[in-house]
mmCIF file of C-alpha atoms in Angstrom:
data_model
loop_
_atom_site.group_PDB
_atom_site.id
_atom_site.type_symbol
_atom_site.label_atom_id
_atom_site.label_comp_id
_atom_site.label_asym_id
_atom_site.label_seq_id
_atom_site.Cartn_x
_atom_site.Cartn_y
_atom_site.Cartn_z
ATOM 1 C CA MET A 1 13.486 -8.396 -11.747
ATOM 2 C CA ASP A 2 15.935 -10.067 -9.486
ATOM 3 C CA SER A 3 19.074 -8.108 -10.274
ATOM 4 C CA ALA A 4 21.544 -6.873 -7.683
ATOM 5 C CA LEU A 5 20.127 -3.525 -7.905
ATOM 6 C CA THR A 6 16.669 -4.688 -7.088
ATOM 7 C CA LEU A 7 17.573 -7.166 -4.438
ATOM 8 C CA PHE A 8 19.673 -4.683 -2.470
ATOM 9 C CA GLY A 9 18.255 -1.403 -3.701
ATOM 10 C CA LEU A 10 14.699 -2.242 -2.781
ATOM 11 C CA PRO A 11 15.257 -2.895 0.948
ATOM 12 C CA VAL A 12 17.353 0.261 1.106
ATOM 13 C CA ALA A 13 14.607 2.269 -0.657
ATOM 14 C CA LEU A 14 11.951 0.823 1.647
ATOM 15 C CA GLY A 15 14.105 1.515 4.756
ATOM 16 C CA ILE A 16 14.442 5.262 3.629
ATOM 17 C CA ILE A 17 10.777 5.489 2.920
ATOM 18 C CA MET A 18 9.735 4.011 6.281
ATOM 19 C CA LEU A 19 12.323 6.218 8.007
ATOM 20 C CA GLY A 20 10.662 9.284 6.302
ATOM 21 C CA LEU A 21 7.241 8.183 7.633
ATOM 22 C CA GLY A 22 8.675 7.824 11.178
ATOM 23 C CA LEU A 23 10.310 11.428 10.878
ATOM 24 C CA GLY A 24 6.825 12.695 10.426
ATOM 25 C CA LEU A 25 5.094 10.673 13.208
ATOM 26 C CA THR A 26 4.385 11.174 16.838
ATOM 27 C CA VAL A 27 2.618 9.142 19.468
ATOM 28 C CA ALA A 28 -0.186 11.756 19.104
ATOM 29 C CA ASP A 29 -0.727 10.391 15.597
ATOM 30 C CA PHE A 30 -1.716 7.051 16.908
ATOM 31 C CA ARG A 31 -3.958 8.644 19.513
ATOM 32 C CA ARG A 32 -5.723 10.588 16.732
ATOM 33 C CA VAL A 33 -7.804 7.445 15.998
ATOM 34 C CA ALA A 34 -9.768 8.359 19.087
ATOM 35 C CA GLN A 35 -10.739 11.490 17.246
ATOM 36 C CA HIS A 36 -12.094 9.675 14.188
ATOM 37 C CA PRO A 37 -12.784 6.130 15.572
ATOM 38 C CA LYS A 38 -15.510 5.277 13.089
ATOM 39 C CA ALA A 39 -13.608 6.146 10.089
ATOM 40 C CA ALA A 40 -10.396 4.558 11.437
ATOM 41 C CA VAL A 41 -12.211 1.243 12.274
ATOM 42 C CA ILE A 42 -14.113 1.004 9.025
ATOM 43 C CA ALA A 43 -10.901 1.797 6.867
ATOM 44 C CA LEU A 44 -8.871 -0.851 8.944
ATOM 45 C CA ALA A 45 -11.581 -3.534 8.706
ATOM 46 C CA CYS A 46 -11.721 -2.972 4.926
ATOM 47 C CA GLN A 47 -7.909 -3.082 4.677
ATOM 48 C CA VAL A 48 -7.316 -6.152 6.774
ATOM 49 C CA LEU A 49 -10.484 -8.199 6.340
ATOM 50 C CA LEU A 50 -12.222 -7.309 3.174
ATOM 51 C CA LEU A 51 -9.469 -6.706 0.699
ATOM 52 C CA PRO A 52 -7.676 -10.094 1.100
ATOM 53 C CA ALA A 53 -11.197 -11.813 0.712
ATOM 54 C CA LEU A 54 -11.872 -9.711 -2.231
ATOM 55 C CA CYS A 55 -8.466 -10.401 -3.773
ATOM 56 C CA PHE A 56 -8.944 -14.033 -3.106
ATOM 57 C CA GLY A 57 -12.117 -14.188 -5.134
ATOM 58 C CA LEU A 58 -10.395 -12.161 -8.087
ATOM 59 C CA VAL A 59 -7.550 -14.591 -8.104
ATOM 60 C CA LEU A 60 -9.864 -17.530 -8.549
ATOM 61 C CA ALA A 61 -12.039 -15.635 -11.160
ATOM 62 C CA PHE A 62 -8.933 -14.956 -13.236
ATOM 63 C CA ASP A 63 -7.458 -18.420 -12.606
ATOM 64 C CA LEU A 64 -4.001 -17.068 -12.133
ATOM 65 C CA PRO A 65 -0.992 -19.297 -11.847
ATOM 66 C CA PRO A 66 -0.056 -20.264 -8.259
ATOM 67 C CA GLU A 67 2.916 -17.956 -7.823
ATOM 68 C CA LEU A 68 1.070 -15.015 -9.350
ATOM 69 C CA ALA A 69 -1.990 -15.834 -7.117
ATOM 70 C CA VAL A 70 0.164 -15.804 -4.002
ATOM 71 C CA GLY A 71 1.809 -12.450 -5.246
ATOM 72 C CA MET A 72 -1.640 -10.894 -5.622
ATOM 73 C CA MET A 73 -2.456 -11.899 -1.996
ATOM 74 C CA LEU A 74 0.850 -10.537 -0.759
ATOM 75 C CA LEU A 75 -0.141 -7.287 -2.486
ATOM 76 C CA ALA A 76 -3.593 -7.340 -0.699
ATOM 77 C CA ALA A 77 -2.069 -7.927 2.678
ATOM 78 C CA SER A 78 0.411 -5.050 2.325
ATOM 79 C CA PRO A 79 -0.459 -1.855 4.199
ATOM 80 C CA GLY A 80 -1.240 1.426 2.518
ATOM 81 C CA GLY A 81 1.756 3.236 1.031
ATOM 82 C CA THR A 82 3.172 6.684 1.809
ATOM 83 C CA THR A 83 1.985 7.738 -1.579
ATOM 84 C CA ALA A 84 -1.522 7.607 -0.390
ATOM 85 C CA ASN A 85 -0.699 10.521 1.937
ATOM 86 C CA LEU A 86 0.535 12.525 -1.023
ATOM 87 C CA TYR A 87 -2.688 11.881 -3.138
ATOM 88 C CA SER A 88 -4.903 12.636 -0.173
ATOM 89 C CA HIS A 89 -3.187 16.017 0.172
ATOM 90 C CA LEU A 90 -3.579 16.803 -3.555
ATOM 91 C CA PHE A 91 -7.238 15.949 -3.741
ATOM 92 C CA GLY A 92 -8.645 17.320 -0.403
ATOM 93 C CA GLY A 93 -8.497 14.184 1.835
ATOM 94 C CA HIS A 94 -8.060 14.123 5.537
ATOM 95 C CA VAL A 95 -4.214 13.905 5.582
ATOM 96 C CA ALA A 96 -3.869 13.431 9.229
ATOM 97 C CA LEU A 97 -6.293 10.396 9.181
ATOM 98 C CA ASN A 98 -4.054 9.099 6.369
ATOM 99 C CA ILE A 99 -0.889 9.461 8.372
ATOM 100 C CA THR A 100 -2.463 7.672 11.217
ATOM 101 C CA LEU A 101 -3.858 4.868 9.163
ATOM 102 C CA THR A 102 -0.611 4.470 7.407
ATOM 103 C CA ALA A 103 1.213 4.085 10.736
ATOM 104 C CA ILE A 104 -1.433 1.637 12.193
ATOM 105 C CA ASN A 105 -1.497 -0.454 8.947
ATOM 106 C CA SER A 106 2.190 -0.786 8.924
ATOM 107 C CA VAL A 107 2.096 -2.218 12.485
ATOM 108 C CA LEU A 108 -0.784 -4.427 11.879
ATOM 109 C CA ALA A 109 0.834 -5.860 8.643
ATOM 110 C CA VAL A 110 3.663 -7.288 10.641
ATOM 111 C CA LEU A 111 1.137 -9.688 12.005
ATOM 112 C CA THR A 112 -1.420 -9.945 9.178
ATOM 113 C CA LEU A 113 0.780 -10.077 6.164
ATOM 114 C CA PRO A 114 2.564 -13.320 7.251
ATOM 115 C CA ILE A 115 -0.923 -15.062 8.028
ATOM 116 C CA VAL A 116 -2.170 -14.112 4.598
ATOM 117 C CA VAL A 117 0.854 -15.148 2.737
ATOM 118 C CA ASN A 118 1.141 -18.447 4.559
ATOM 119 C CA LEU A 119 -2.539 -19.314 4.131
ATOM 120 C CA SER A 120 -2.285 -18.411 0.361
ATOM 121 C CA ALA A 121 0.828 -20.319 -0.045
ATOM 122 C CA GLY A 122 -0.759 -23.328 1.671
ATOM 123 C CA TYR A 123 -3.748 -23.100 -0.666
ATOM 124 C CA PHE A 124 -2.184 -22.432 -4.031
ATOM 125 C CA LEU A 125 1.422 -24.099 -3.644
ATOM 126 C CA SER A 126 2.208 -27.662 -3.257
ATOM 127 C CA ASP A 127 5.504 -26.988 -1.490
ATOM 128 C CA ALA A 128 4.249 -24.227 0.724
ATOM 129 C CA THR A 129 6.553 -24.994 3.677
ATOM 130 C CA SER A 130 9.697 -23.865 1.909
ATOM 131 C CA ILE A 131 7.967 -20.648 0.529
ATOM 132 C CA GLY A 132 5.914 -19.233 3.241
ATOM 133 C CA LEU A 133 7.089 -16.757 5.912
ATOM 134 C CA GLN A 134 8.044 -18.646 8.923
ATOM 135 C CA PHE A 135 8.990 -16.949 12.325
ATOM 136 C CA ASP A 136 12.370 -15.976 11.514
ATOM 137 C CA LYS A 137 11.122 -14.305 8.302
ATOM 138 C CA VAL A 138 8.483 -12.572 10.209
ATOM 139 C CA VAL A 139 11.097 -11.017 12.353
ATOM 140 C CA GLN A 140 12.947 -9.813 9.164
ATOM 141 C CA VAL A 141 9.705 -8.290 7.929
ATOM 142 C CA PHE A 142 9.280 -6.596 11.304
ATOM 143 C CA ALA A 143 12.908 -5.225 11.055
ATOM 144 C CA ILE A 144 12.482 -3.841 7.508
ATOM 145 C CA VAL A 145 9.148 -2.292 8.274
ATOM 146 C CA LEU A 146 9.016 -1.025 11.959
ATOM 147 C CA VAL A 147 12.695 -0.564 12.822
ATOM 148 C CA PRO A 148 13.078 2.478 10.446
ATOM 149 C CA VAL A 149 9.761 3.900 11.493
ATOM 150 C CA ALA A 150 10.622 3.578 15.146
ATOM 151 C CA ILE A 151 14.106 5.251 14.476
ATOM 152 C CA GLY A 152 12.298 8.142 12.597
ATOM 153 C CA MET A 153 9.818 8.673 15.510
ATOM 154 C CA LEU A 154 12.597 8.524 18.090
ATOM 155 C CA VAL A 155 14.424 11.276 16.223
ATOM 156 C CA ARG A 156 11.314 13.265 16.077
ATOM 157 C CA ALA A 157 10.590 12.907 19.745
ATOM 158 C CA ARG A 158 14.208 13.590 20.918
ATOM 159 C CA VAL A 159 15.485 16.223 18.400
ATOM 160 C CA PRO A 160 12.500 17.529 16.589
ATOM 161 C CA ARG A 161 14.683 20.222 14.816
ATOM 162 C CA VAL A 162 16.879 17.532 13.361
ATOM 163 C CA ALA A 163 13.744 15.742 12.275
ATOM 164 C CA ASP A 164 12.295 18.742 10.583
ATOM 165 C CA ARG A 165 15.639 19.268 8.752
ATOM 166 C CA LEU A 166 15.896 15.763 7.755
ATOM 167 C CA ASP A 167 12.212 15.201 6.688
ATOM 168 C CA ARG A 168 12.517 16.876 3.208
ATOM 169 C CA PRO A 169 15.956 15.430 2.336
ATOM 170 C CA VAL A 170 14.826 11.862 3.403
ATOM 171 C CA ARG A 171 11.820 12.146 1.416
ATOM 172 C CA ILE A 172 13.556 13.281 -1.675
ATOM 173 C CA MET A 173 16.214 10.615 -1.121
ATOM 174 C CA SER A 174 13.543 7.957 -0.836
ATOM 175 C CA VAL A 175 11.963 8.936 -4.186
ATOM 176 C CA VAL A 176 15.285 9.182 -5.906
ATOM 177 C CA VAL A 177 16.363 5.685 -4.696
ATOM 178 C CA LEU A 178 13.022 4.189 -5.558
ATOM 179 C CA VAL A 179 12.701 5.643 -8.965
ATOM 180 C CA ALA A 180 16.353 4.471 -9.716
ATOM 181 C CA VAL A 181 15.498 1.045 -8.454
ATOM 182 C CA ILE A 182 12.269 0.816 -10.441
ATOM 183 C CA LEU A 183 13.925 2.088 -13.574
ATOM 184 C CA GLY A 184 16.784 -0.277 -13.159
ATOM 185 C CA ALA A 185 14.319 -3.122 -12.753
ATOM 186 C CA VAL A 186 12.036 -2.092 -15.720
ATOM 187 C CA LEU A 187 15.043 -1.781 -17.983
ATOM 188 C CA GLY A 188 16.395 -5.119 -16.957
ATOM 189 C CA GLU A 189 12.978 -6.606 -17.639
ATOM 190 C CA ARG A 190 11.982 -4.645 -20.611
ATOM 191 C CA GLU A 191 11.576 -7.603 -22.772
ATOM 192 C CA ASN A 192 9.126 -9.258 -20.324
ATOM 193 C CA ILE A 193 7.059 -6.283 -19.338
ATOM 194 C CA ALA A 194 4.454 -6.905 -21.970
ATOM 195 C CA ASP A 195 4.127 -10.591 -20.816
ATOM 196 C CA TYR A 196 3.669 -9.422 -17.184
ATOM 197 C CA PHE A 197 0.854 -7.000 -18.050
ATOM 198 C CA VAL A 198 -0.828 -9.878 -20.047
ATOM 199 C CA ALA A 199 -0.382 -12.398 -17.300
ATOM 200 C CA VAL A 200 -1.767 -10.306 -14.391
ATOM 201 C CA GLY A 201 -2.638 -6.819 -15.661
ATOM 202 C CA LEU A 202 -6.488 -7.136 -15.710
ATOM 203 C CA ALA A 203 -6.535 -8.798 -12.330
ATOM 204 C CA VAL A 204 -4.284 -6.074 -10.867
ATOM 205 C CA LEU A 205 -6.464 -3.263 -12.490
ATOM 206 C CA ALA A 206 -9.768 -4.825 -11.200
ATOM 207 C CA PHE A 207 -8.289 -5.303 -7.654
ATOM 208 C CA ASN A 208 -6.980 -1.556 -7.691
ATOM 209 C CA LEU A 209 -10.198 -0.029 -8.784
ATOM 210 C CA LEU A 210 -12.342 -2.197 -6.393
ATOM 211 C CA SER A 211 -9.881 -1.259 -3.718
ATOM 212 C CA LEU A 212 -10.360 2.420 -4.315
ATOM 213 C CA ALA A 213 -14.186 2.130 -4.685
ATOM 214 C CA ILE A 214 -14.411 0.172 -1.405
ATOM 215 C CA GLY A 215 -12.138 2.407 0.487
ATOM 216 C CA TYR A 216 -14.331 5.503 -0.414
ATOM 217 C CA GLY A 217 -17.805 3.892 -0.831
ATOM 218 C CA VAL A 218 -17.909 1.795 2.291
ATOM 219 C CA PRO A 219 -17.188 4.843 4.584
ATOM 220 C CA ARG A 220 -19.581 7.101 2.688
ATOM 221 C CA LEU A 221 -22.382 4.476 3.169
ATOM 222 C CA ALA A 222 -21.512 4.461 6.894
ATOM 223 C CA GLY A 223 -21.981 8.223 7.020
ATOM 224 C CA ILE A 224 -18.326 9.226 7.118
ATOM 225 C CA ASP A 225 -17.722 12.812 5.728
ATOM 226 C CA PRO A 226 -16.156 13.095 2.246
ATOM 227 C CA THR A 227 -12.617 14.301 3.275
ATOM 228 C CA ALA A 228 -12.271 11.222 5.693
ATOM 229 C CA ALA A 229 -13.715 8.941 3.026
ATOM 230 C CA LYS A 230 -11.338 10.114 0.475
ATOM 231 C CA ALA A 231 -8.431 9.440 2.923
ATOM 232 C CA ALA A 232 -9.674 6.008 3.514
ATOM 233 C CA GLY A 233 -10.112 5.512 -0.289
ATOM 234 C CA PHE A 234 -6.503 6.553 -1.013
ATOM 235 C CA GLU A 235 -5.212 4.573 2.019
ATOM 236 C CA ILE A 236 -6.956 1.337 1.065
ATOM 237 C CA GLY A 237 -6.564 1.693 -2.846
ATOM 238 C CA ILE A 238 -2.831 2.498 -2.746
ATOM 239 C CA HIS A 239 -0.867 -0.324 -1.306
ATOM 240 C CA ASN A 240 2.781 -0.404 -0.406
ATOM 241 C CA SER A 241 3.883 -2.205 -3.621
ATOM 242 C CA THR A 242 7.530 -1.557 -2.542
ATOM 243 C CA LEU A 243 7.014 -3.606 0.585
ATOM 244 C CA ALA A 244 5.380 -6.313 -1.438
ATOM 245 C CA ILE A 245 8.247 -6.522 -4.038
ATOM 246 C CA THR A 246 10.794 -6.455 -1.341
ATOM 247 C CA ILE A 247 9.332 -9.318 0.428
ATOM 248 C CA ALA A 248 8.745 -11.330 -2.747
ATOM 249 C CA LEU A 249 12.263 -10.746 -4.025
ATOM 250 C CA SER A 250 14.326 -10.771 -1.015
ATOM 251 C CA PRO A 251 16.578 -14.003 -0.692
ATOM 252 C CA ALA A 252 15.856 -14.157 3.003
ATOM 253 C CA LEU A 253 12.180 -13.933 2.472
ATOM 254 C CA LEU A 254 10.161 -15.371 -0.274
ATOM 255 C CA ASN A 255 12.813 -15.225 -2.911
ATOM 256 C CA ASN A 256 10.465 -15.615 -5.759
ATOM 257 C CA THR A 257 10.510 -13.380 -8.892
ATOM 258 C CA GLN A 258 6.863 -14.409 -10.009
ATOM 259 C CA MET A 259 5.405 -13.307 -6.736
ATOM 260 C CA ALA A 260 6.776 -9.838 -7.320
ATOM 261 C CA ILE A 261 5.111 -9.356 -10.701
ATOM 262 C CA PRO A 262 1.651 -8.361 -9.360
ATOM 263 C CA ALA A 263 3.104 -5.696 -7.141
ATOM 264 C CA ALA A 264 5.413 -4.345 -9.831
ATOM 265 C CA VAL A 265 2.408 -4.070 -12.270
ATOM 266 C CA TYR A 266 0.377 -2.475 -9.451
ATOM 267 C CA GLY A 267 2.999 0.031 -8.780
ATOM 268 C CA ILE A 268 2.652 1.328 -12.295
ATOM 269 C CA VAL A 269 -1.022 1.204 -12.687
ATOM 270 C CA MET A 270 -1.938 2.733 -9.278
ATOM 271 C CA PHE A 271 -0.528 6.254 -10.162
ATOM 272 C CA PHE A 272 -2.968 6.733 -12.974
ATOM 273 C CA THR A 273 -6.014 5.089 -11.361
ATOM 274 C CA ALA A 274 -5.536 7.001 -8.113
ATOM 275 C CA ALA A 275 -5.246 10.214 -10.015
ATOM 276 C CA ALA A 276 -8.395 9.522 -11.984
ATOM 277 C CA PHE A 277 -10.194 8.311 -8.718
ATOM 278 C CA GLY A 278 -9.236 11.642 -6.899
ATOM 279 C CA TYR A 279 -10.601 13.747 -9.844
ATOM 280 C CA LEU A 280 -13.809 11.767 -10.124
ATOM 281 C CA VAL A 281 -14.578 11.749 -6.353
ATOM 282 C CA ASN A 282 -14.068 15.601 -6.177
ATOM 283 C CA ARG A 283 -16.308 15.979 -9.087
ATOM 284 C CA VAL A 284 -18.980 14.010 -7.371
ATOM 285 C CA ASP A 285 -18.486 15.768 -4.068
ATOM 286 C CA ALA A 286 -18.554 19.112 -5.702
ATOM 287 C CA ARG A 287 -22.215 18.488 -7.006
ATOM 288 C CA PRO A 288 -25.006 20.088 -4.925
ATOM 289 C CA ARG A 289 -26.584 17.859 -2.456
ATOM 290 C CA SER A 290 -29.943 18.101 -4.113
ATOM 291 C CA THR A 291 -28.403 16.914 -7.481
ATOM 292 C CA ARG A 292 -26.784 13.838 -5.853
ATOM 293 C CA ASP A 293 -30.041 13.050 -3.984
ATOM 294 C CA ARG A 294 -31.910 12.941 -7.281
ATOM 295 C CA ALA A 295 -29.221 10.905 -8.746
ATOM 296 C CA THR A 296 -29.393 8.348 -6.115
ATOM 297 C CA THR A 297 -33.124 7.956 -6.215
ATOM 298 C CA THR A 298 -33.377 7.643 -10.042
#
């Protein structure tokens, strides 16, 4: 998994993805939180506070090896991926809320991700000082996450026509580069893929399913409407596994192949679980209210 294609291709793919996100963002997207403050606050609290705590419990329950444990925590601390926006669109979620949450999560992750990773490394690893994300590495995380977004937003603000023209090609390019990198990594590790799934597959699946359930269930219990709850479910349940893999594999950051395994497995599993989640939630929401009420009281 630490081939040249992965080491150099992943940061490029991530940069293109974040640039594409920036091309579709305006300052108004951040202000939109004021229009849906309850849904946004609940989703962000679940993402930043609840999920790392949940993941920590799963890591202990599954008794994962130290490097895999830190890799799971790195995944939990990663923000929602842009794929969440696509799934939200396909299954009738509040896409505008998704875009806002993705943008805010990406900003918050620059602060919260190093904290979670360093605390996890300190707990699970004996030599955490050489593996954690110190200040200079945090600056690099800032650069690979926020700089492309800022460039995209600047292009959108200054020359919106150019941003409109670039939006589709950049999205296509990001998908092509990402698929090429993932295929290259999978082919390079084809002899070890089964071992990876055996080592961490159940923990990743449990974390993914619980993330989707919490992302949708907590907002619904708080009275949030179904479209916004679906947006929160996808945002919280679909993490930016590309970011987690990039941070784990980059020689300038964690430089640890084992820590990338949970995110790599997650990046495969989430496509299927997210589709099943969207289908199931739409079936539930389509039921008449009286039927749902009888189901909840029996």
